[in-house]
PDB file of C-alpha atoms in Angstrom:
ATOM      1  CA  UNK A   1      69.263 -68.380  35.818  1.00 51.00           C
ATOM      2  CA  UNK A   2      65.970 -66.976  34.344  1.00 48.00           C
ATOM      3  CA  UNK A   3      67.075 -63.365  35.193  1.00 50.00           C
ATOM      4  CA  UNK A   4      70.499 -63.812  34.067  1.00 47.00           C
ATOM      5  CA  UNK A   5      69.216 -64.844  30.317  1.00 44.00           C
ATOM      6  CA  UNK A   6      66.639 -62.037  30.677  1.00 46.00           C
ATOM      7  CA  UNK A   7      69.596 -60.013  31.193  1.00 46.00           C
ATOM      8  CA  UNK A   8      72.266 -61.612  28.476  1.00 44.00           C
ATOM      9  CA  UNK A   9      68.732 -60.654  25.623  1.00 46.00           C
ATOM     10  CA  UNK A  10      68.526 -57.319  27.087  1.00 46.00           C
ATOM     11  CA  UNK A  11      72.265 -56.923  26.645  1.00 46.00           C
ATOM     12  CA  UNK A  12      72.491 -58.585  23.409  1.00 46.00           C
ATOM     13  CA  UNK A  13      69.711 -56.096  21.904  1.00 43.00           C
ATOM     14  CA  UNK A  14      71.393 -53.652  23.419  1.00 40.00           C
ATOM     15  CA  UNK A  15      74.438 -54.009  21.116  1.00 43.00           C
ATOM     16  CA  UNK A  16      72.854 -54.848  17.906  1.00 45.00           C
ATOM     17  CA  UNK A  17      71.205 -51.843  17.613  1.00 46.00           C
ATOM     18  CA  UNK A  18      74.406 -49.748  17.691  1.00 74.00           C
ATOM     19  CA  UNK A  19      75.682 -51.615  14.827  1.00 89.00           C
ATOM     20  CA  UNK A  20      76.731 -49.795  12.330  1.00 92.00           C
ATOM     21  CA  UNK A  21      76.039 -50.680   8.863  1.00 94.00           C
ATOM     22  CA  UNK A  22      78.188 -49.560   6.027  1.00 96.00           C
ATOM     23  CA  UNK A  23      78.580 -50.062   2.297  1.00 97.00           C
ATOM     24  CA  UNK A  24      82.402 -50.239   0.281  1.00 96.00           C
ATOM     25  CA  UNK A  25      82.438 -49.569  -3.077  1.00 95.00           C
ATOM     26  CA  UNK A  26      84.828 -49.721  -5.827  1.00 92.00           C
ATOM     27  CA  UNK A  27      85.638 -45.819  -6.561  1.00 92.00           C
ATOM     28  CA  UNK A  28      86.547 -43.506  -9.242  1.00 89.00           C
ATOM     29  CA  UNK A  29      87.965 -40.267  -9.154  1.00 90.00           C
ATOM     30  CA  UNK A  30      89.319 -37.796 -11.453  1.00 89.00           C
ATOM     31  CA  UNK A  31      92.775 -37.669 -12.360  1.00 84.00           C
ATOM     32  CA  UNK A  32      95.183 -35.795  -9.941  1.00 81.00           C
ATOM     33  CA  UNK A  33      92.580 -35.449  -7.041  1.00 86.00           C
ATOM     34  CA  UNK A  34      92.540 -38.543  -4.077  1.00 86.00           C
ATOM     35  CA  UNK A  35      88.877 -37.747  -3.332  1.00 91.00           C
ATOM     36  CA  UNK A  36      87.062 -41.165  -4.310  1.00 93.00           C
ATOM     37  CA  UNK A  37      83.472 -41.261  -5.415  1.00 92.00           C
ATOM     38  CA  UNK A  38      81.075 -44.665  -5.278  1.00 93.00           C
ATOM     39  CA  UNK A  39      81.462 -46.355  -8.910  1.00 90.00           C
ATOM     40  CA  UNK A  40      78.346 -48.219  -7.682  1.00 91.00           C
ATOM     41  CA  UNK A  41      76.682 -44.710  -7.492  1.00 91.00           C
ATOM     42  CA  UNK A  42      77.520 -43.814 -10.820  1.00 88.00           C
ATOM     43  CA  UNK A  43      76.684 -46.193 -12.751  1.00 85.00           C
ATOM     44  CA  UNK A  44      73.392 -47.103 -11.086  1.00 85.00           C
ATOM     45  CA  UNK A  45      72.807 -42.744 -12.521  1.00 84.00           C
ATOM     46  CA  UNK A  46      74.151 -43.809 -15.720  1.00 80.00           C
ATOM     47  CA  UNK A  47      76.840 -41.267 -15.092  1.00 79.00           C
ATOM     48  CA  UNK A  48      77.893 -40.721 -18.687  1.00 75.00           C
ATOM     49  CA  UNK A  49      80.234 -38.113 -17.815  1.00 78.00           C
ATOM     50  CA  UNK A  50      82.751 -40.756 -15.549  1.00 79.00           C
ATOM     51  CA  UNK A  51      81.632 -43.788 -17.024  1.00 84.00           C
ATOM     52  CA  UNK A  52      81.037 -46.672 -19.947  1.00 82.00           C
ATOM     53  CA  UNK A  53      78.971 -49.156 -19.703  1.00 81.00           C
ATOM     54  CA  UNK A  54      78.390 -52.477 -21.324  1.00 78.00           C
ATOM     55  CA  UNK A  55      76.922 -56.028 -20.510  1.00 75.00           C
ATOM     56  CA  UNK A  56      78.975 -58.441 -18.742  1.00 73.00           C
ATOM     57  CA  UNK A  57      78.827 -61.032 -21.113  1.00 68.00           C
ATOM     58  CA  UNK A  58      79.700 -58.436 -24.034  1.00 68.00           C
ATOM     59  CA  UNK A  59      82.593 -58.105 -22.825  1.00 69.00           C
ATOM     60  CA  UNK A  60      83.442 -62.263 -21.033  1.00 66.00           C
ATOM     61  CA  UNK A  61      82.125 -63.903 -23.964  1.00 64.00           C
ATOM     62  CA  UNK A  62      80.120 -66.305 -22.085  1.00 60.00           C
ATOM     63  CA  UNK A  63      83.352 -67.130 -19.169  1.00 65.00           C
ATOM     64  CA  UNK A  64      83.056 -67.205 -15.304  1.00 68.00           C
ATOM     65  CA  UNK A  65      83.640 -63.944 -13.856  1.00 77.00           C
ATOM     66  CA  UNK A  66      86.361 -63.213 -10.944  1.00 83.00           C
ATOM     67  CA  UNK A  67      87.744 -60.042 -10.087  1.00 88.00           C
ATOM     68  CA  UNK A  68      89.782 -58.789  -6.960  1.00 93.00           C
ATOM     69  CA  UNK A  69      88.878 -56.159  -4.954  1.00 94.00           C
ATOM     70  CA  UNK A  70      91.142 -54.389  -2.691  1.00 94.00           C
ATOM     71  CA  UNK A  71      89.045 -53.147   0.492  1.00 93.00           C
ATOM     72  CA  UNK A  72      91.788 -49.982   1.706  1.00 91.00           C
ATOM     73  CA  UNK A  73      91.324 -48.618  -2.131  1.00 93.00           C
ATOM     74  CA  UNK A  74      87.824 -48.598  -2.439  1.00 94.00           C
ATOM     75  CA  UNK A  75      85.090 -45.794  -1.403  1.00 96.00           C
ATOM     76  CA  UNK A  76      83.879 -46.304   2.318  1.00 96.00           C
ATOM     77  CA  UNK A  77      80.441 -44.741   2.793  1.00 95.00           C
ATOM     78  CA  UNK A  78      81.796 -44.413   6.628  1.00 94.00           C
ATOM     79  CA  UNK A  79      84.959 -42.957   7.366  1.00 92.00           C
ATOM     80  CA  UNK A  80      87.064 -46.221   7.638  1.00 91.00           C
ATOM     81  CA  UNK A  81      88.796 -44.391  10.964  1.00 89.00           C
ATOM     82  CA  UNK A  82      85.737 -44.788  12.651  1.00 87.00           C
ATOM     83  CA  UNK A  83      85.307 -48.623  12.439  1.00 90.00           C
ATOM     84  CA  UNK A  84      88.796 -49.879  12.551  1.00 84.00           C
ATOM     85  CA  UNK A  85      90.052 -52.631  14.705  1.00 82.00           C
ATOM     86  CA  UNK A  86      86.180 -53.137  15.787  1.00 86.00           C
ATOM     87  CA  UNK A  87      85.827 -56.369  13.427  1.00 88.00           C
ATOM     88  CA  UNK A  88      83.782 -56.458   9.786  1.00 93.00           C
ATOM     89  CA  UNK A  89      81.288 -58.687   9.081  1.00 95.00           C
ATOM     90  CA  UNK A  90      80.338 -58.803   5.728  1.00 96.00           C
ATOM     91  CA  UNK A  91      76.842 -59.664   4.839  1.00 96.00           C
ATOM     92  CA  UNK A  92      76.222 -59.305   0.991  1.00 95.00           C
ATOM     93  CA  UNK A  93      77.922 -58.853  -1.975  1.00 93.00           C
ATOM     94  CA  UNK A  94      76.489 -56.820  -4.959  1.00 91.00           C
ATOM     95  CA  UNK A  95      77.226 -56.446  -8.380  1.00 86.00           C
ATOM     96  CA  UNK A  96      75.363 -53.736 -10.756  1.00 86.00           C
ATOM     97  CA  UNK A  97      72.920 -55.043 -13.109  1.00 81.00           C
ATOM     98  CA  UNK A  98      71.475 -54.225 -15.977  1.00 70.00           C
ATOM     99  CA  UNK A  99      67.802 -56.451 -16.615  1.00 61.00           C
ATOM    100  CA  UNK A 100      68.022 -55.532 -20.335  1.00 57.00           C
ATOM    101  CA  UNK A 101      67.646 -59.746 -20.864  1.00 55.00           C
ATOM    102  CA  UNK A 102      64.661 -61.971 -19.642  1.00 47.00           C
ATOM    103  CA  UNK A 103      66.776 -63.657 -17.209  1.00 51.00           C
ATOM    104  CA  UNK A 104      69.741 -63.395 -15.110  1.00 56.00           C
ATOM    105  CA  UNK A 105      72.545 -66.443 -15.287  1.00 57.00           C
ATOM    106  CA  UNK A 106      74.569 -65.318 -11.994  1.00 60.00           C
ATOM    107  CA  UNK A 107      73.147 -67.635  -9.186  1.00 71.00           C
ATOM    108  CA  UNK A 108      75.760 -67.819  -6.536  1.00 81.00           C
ATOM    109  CA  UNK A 109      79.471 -65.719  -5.829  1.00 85.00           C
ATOM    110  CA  UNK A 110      82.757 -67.034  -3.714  1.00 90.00           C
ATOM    111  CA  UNK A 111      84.661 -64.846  -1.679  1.00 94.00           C
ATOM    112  CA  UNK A 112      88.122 -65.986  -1.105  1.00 95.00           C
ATOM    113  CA  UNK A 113      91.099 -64.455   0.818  1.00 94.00           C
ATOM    114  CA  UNK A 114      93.912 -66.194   2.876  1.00 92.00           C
ATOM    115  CA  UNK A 115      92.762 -69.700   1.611  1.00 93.00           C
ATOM    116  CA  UNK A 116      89.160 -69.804   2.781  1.00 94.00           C
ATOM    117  CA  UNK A 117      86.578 -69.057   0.186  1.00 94.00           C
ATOM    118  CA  UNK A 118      83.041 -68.651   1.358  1.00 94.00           C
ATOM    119  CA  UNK A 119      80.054 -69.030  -0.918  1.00 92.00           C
ATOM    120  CA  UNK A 120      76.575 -67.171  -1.010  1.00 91.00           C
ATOM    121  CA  UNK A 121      73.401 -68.238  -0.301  1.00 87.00           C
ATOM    122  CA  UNK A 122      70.903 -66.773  -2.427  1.00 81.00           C
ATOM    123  CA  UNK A 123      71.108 -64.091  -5.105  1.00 79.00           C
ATOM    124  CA  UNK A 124      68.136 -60.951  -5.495  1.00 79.00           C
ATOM    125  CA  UNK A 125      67.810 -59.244  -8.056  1.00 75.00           C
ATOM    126  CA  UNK A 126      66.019 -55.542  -8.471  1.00 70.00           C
ATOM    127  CA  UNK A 127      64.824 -53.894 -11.455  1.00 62.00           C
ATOM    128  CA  UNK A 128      62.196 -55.660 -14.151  1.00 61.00           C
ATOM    129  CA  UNK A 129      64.095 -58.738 -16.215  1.00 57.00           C
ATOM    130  CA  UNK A 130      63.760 -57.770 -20.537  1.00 57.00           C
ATOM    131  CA  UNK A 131      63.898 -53.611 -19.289  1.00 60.00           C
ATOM    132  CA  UNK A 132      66.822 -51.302 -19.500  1.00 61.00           C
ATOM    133  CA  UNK A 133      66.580 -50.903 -15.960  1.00 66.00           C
ATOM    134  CA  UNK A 134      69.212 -50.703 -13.890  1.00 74.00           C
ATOM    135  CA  UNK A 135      69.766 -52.298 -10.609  1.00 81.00           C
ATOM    136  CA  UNK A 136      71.658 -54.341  -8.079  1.00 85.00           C
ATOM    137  CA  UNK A 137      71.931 -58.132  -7.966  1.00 84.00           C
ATOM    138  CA  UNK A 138      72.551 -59.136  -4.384  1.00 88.00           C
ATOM    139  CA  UNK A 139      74.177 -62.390  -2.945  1.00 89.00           C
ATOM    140  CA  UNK A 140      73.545 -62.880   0.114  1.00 93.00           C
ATOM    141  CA  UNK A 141      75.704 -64.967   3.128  1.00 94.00           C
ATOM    142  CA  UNK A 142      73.796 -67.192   5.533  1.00 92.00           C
ATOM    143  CA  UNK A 143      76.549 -66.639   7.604  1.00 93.00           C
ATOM    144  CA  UNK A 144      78.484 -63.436   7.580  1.00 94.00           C
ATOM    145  CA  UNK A 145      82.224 -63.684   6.758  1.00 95.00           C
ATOM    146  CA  UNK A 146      84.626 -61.906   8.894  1.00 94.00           C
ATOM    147  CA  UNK A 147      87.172 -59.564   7.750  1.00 93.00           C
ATOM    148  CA  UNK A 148      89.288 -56.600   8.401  1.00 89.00           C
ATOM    149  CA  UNK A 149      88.997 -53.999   6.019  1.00 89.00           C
ATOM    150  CA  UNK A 150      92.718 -55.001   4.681  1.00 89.00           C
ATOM    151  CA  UNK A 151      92.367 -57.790   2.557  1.00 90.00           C
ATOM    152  CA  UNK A 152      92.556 -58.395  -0.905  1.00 94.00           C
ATOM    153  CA  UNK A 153      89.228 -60.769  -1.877  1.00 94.00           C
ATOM    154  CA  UNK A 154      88.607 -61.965  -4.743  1.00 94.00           C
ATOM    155  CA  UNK A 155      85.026 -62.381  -5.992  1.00 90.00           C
ATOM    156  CA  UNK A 156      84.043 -65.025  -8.647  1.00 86.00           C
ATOM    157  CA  UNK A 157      80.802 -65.519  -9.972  1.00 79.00           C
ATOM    158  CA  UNK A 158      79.507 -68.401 -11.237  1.00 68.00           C
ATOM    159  CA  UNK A 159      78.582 -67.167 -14.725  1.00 60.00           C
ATOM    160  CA  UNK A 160      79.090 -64.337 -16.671  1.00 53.00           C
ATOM    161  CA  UNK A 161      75.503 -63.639 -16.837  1.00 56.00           C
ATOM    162  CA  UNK A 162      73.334 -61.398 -19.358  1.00 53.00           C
ATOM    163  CA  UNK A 163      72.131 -58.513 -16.411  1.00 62.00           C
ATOM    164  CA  UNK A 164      75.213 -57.994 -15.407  1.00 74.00           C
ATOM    165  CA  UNK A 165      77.170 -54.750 -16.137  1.00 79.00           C
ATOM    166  CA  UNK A 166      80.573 -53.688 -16.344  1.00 82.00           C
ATOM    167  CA  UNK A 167      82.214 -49.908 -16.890  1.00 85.00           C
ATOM    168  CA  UNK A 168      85.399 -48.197 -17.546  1.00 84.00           C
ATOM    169  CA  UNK A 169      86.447 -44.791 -17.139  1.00 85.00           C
ATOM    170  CA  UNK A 170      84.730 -42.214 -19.889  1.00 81.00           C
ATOM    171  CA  UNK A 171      88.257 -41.098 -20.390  1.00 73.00           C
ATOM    172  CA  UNK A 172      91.913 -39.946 -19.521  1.00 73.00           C
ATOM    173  CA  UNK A 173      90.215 -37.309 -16.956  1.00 83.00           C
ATOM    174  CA  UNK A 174      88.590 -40.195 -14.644  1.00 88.00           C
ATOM    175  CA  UNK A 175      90.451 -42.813 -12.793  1.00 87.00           C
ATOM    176  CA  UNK A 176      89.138 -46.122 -11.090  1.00 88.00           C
ATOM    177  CA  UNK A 177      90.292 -47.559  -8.206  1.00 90.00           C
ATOM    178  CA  UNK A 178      90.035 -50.765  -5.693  1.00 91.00           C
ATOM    179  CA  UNK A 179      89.257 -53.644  -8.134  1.00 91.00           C
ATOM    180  CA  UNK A 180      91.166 -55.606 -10.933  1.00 89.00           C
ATOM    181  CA  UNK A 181      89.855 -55.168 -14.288  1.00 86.00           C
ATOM    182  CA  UNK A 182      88.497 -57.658 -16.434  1.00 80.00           C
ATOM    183  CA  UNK A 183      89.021 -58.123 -20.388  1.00 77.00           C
ATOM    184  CA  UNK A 184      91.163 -54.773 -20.914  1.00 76.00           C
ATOM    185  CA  UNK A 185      89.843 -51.675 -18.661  1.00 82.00           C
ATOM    186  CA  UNK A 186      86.824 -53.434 -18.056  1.00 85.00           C
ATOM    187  CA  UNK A 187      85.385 -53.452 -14.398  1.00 86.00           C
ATOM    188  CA  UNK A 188      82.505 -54.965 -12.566  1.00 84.00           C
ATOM    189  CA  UNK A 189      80.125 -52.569  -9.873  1.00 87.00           C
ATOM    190  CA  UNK A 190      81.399 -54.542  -6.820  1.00 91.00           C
ATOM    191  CA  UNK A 191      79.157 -53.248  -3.889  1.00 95.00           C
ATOM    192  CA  UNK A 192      80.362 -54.752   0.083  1.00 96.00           C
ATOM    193  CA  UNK A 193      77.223 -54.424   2.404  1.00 97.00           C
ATOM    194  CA  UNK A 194      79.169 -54.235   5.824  1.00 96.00           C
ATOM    195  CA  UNK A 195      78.840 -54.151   9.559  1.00 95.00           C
ATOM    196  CA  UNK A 196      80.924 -53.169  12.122  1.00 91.00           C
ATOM    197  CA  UNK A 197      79.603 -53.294  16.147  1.00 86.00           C
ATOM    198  CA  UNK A 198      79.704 -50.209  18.012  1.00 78.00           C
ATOM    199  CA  UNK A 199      82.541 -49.976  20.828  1.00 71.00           C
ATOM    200  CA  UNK A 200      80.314 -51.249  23.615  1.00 59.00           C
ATOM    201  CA  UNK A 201      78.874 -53.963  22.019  1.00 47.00           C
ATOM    202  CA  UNK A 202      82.123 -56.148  22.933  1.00 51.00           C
ATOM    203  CA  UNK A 203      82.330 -54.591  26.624  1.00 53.00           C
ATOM    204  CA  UNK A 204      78.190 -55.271  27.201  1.00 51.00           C
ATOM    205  CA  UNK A 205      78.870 -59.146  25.779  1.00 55.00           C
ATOM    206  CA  UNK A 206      81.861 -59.412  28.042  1.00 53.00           C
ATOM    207  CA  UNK A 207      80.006 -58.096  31.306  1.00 55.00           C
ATOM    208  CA  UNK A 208      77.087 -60.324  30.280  1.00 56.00           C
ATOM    209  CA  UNK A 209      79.695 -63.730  29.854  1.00 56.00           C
ATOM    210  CA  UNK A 210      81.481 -62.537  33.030  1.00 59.00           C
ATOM    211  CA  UNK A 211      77.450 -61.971  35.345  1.00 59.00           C
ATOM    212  CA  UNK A 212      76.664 -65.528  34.250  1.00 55.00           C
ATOM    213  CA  UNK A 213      79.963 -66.948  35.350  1.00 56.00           C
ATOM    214  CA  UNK A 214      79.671 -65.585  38.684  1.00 58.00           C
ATOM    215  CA  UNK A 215      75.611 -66.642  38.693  1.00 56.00           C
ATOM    216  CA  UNK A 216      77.266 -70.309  37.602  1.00 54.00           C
ATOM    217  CA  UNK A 217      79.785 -70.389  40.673  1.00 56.00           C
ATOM    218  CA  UNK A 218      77.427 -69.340  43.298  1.00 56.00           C
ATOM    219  CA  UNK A 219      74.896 -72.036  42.279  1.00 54.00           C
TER     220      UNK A 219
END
């Protein structure tokens, strides 16, 4: 029995470590043209050639914030072709932030989709609260939440917060994509931190479950 958990760790370690990890992001791109760029990217550059910004609660006036994202229109950092039907876990959630106030209101965010809603854990947050500086707020699952890389989910924070930042496109030449906007053209930087297990972590856990069966019936 000592061998076969020996084994079962061995396997196990095995298949984490050809996880892959992969970010979605809602996307912009300019009018006409279907390649999609990272929104997330561009406004963390202050991209003032594709985008607007503001502060979150500029534009909610103080209300909860929920917006729905639709995974199959966003911007994959991986080709999507290259993880499907391997099953998505998804382990974080982040919105862009801007610490331009000394503290942050946003403290937890739902996920909901086909009438389960799952709520964070904890929320990080980068950059220095009362700068200009931008960063990422980051809410975190105990538990990651499995999906499929075909749902619609919508996201809904529990304040509108004073960090947080929202953008539209600069102008007629730049079009967003993958999320529902908020107040007008208004949209939040919705960041899905993602991972995906490689083809032979499934096989290796099967063998593994399948040794310790016959280990089970010989003993």
């Amino acid at each position: 029995m000592k061998k076969t958990l020996v084994a079962l760790f061995a396997l196990g370690s095995m298949a984490m470590a050809g996880d892959i990890s992969y970010t979605i992001d809602n996307a912009w791109s300019l009018a006409g043209d279907s390649e999609l760029h990272s929104s997330v990217e561009a406004a963390l550059a202050n991209n003032g050639d594709a985008l607007n910004l503001n502060r979150l609660n500029n534009v909610l006036n103080g209300s909860d914030h929920a917006v729905t994202v639709t995974l199959s229109d966003m911007y994959w950092s991986v080709v999507p072709a290259t993880v499907e039907n391997r099953g998505m876990l998804l382990t974080s959630v982040q919105i862009v932030s801007r610490n331009d106030a000394a503290s942050q209101l946003e403290t937890a965010l739902t996920v909901s989709f086909g009438g389960h809603s799952y709520t964070s854990a904890t929320a990080d947050y980068s950059g220095v609260p009362g700068t200009a500086q931008r960063g990422l707020i980051t809410f975190n699952f105990n538990t990651p939440v499995d999906i499929t890389g075909a749902e619609a989910l919508t996201l809904t924070l529990s304040g509108a917060g004073t960090g947080g930042t929202v953008f539209q496109a600069k102008n007629e030449g730049f079009e967003l994509h993958g999320d529902t906007a908020t107040n007008g053209l208004w949209h939040a930087g919705i960041r899905l931190n993602v991972q995906t297990p490689e083809p032979a972590t499934a096989t290796l856990s099967l063998l593994a479950l399948a040794g310790l069966a016959a280990r089970r019936r010989r003993h």
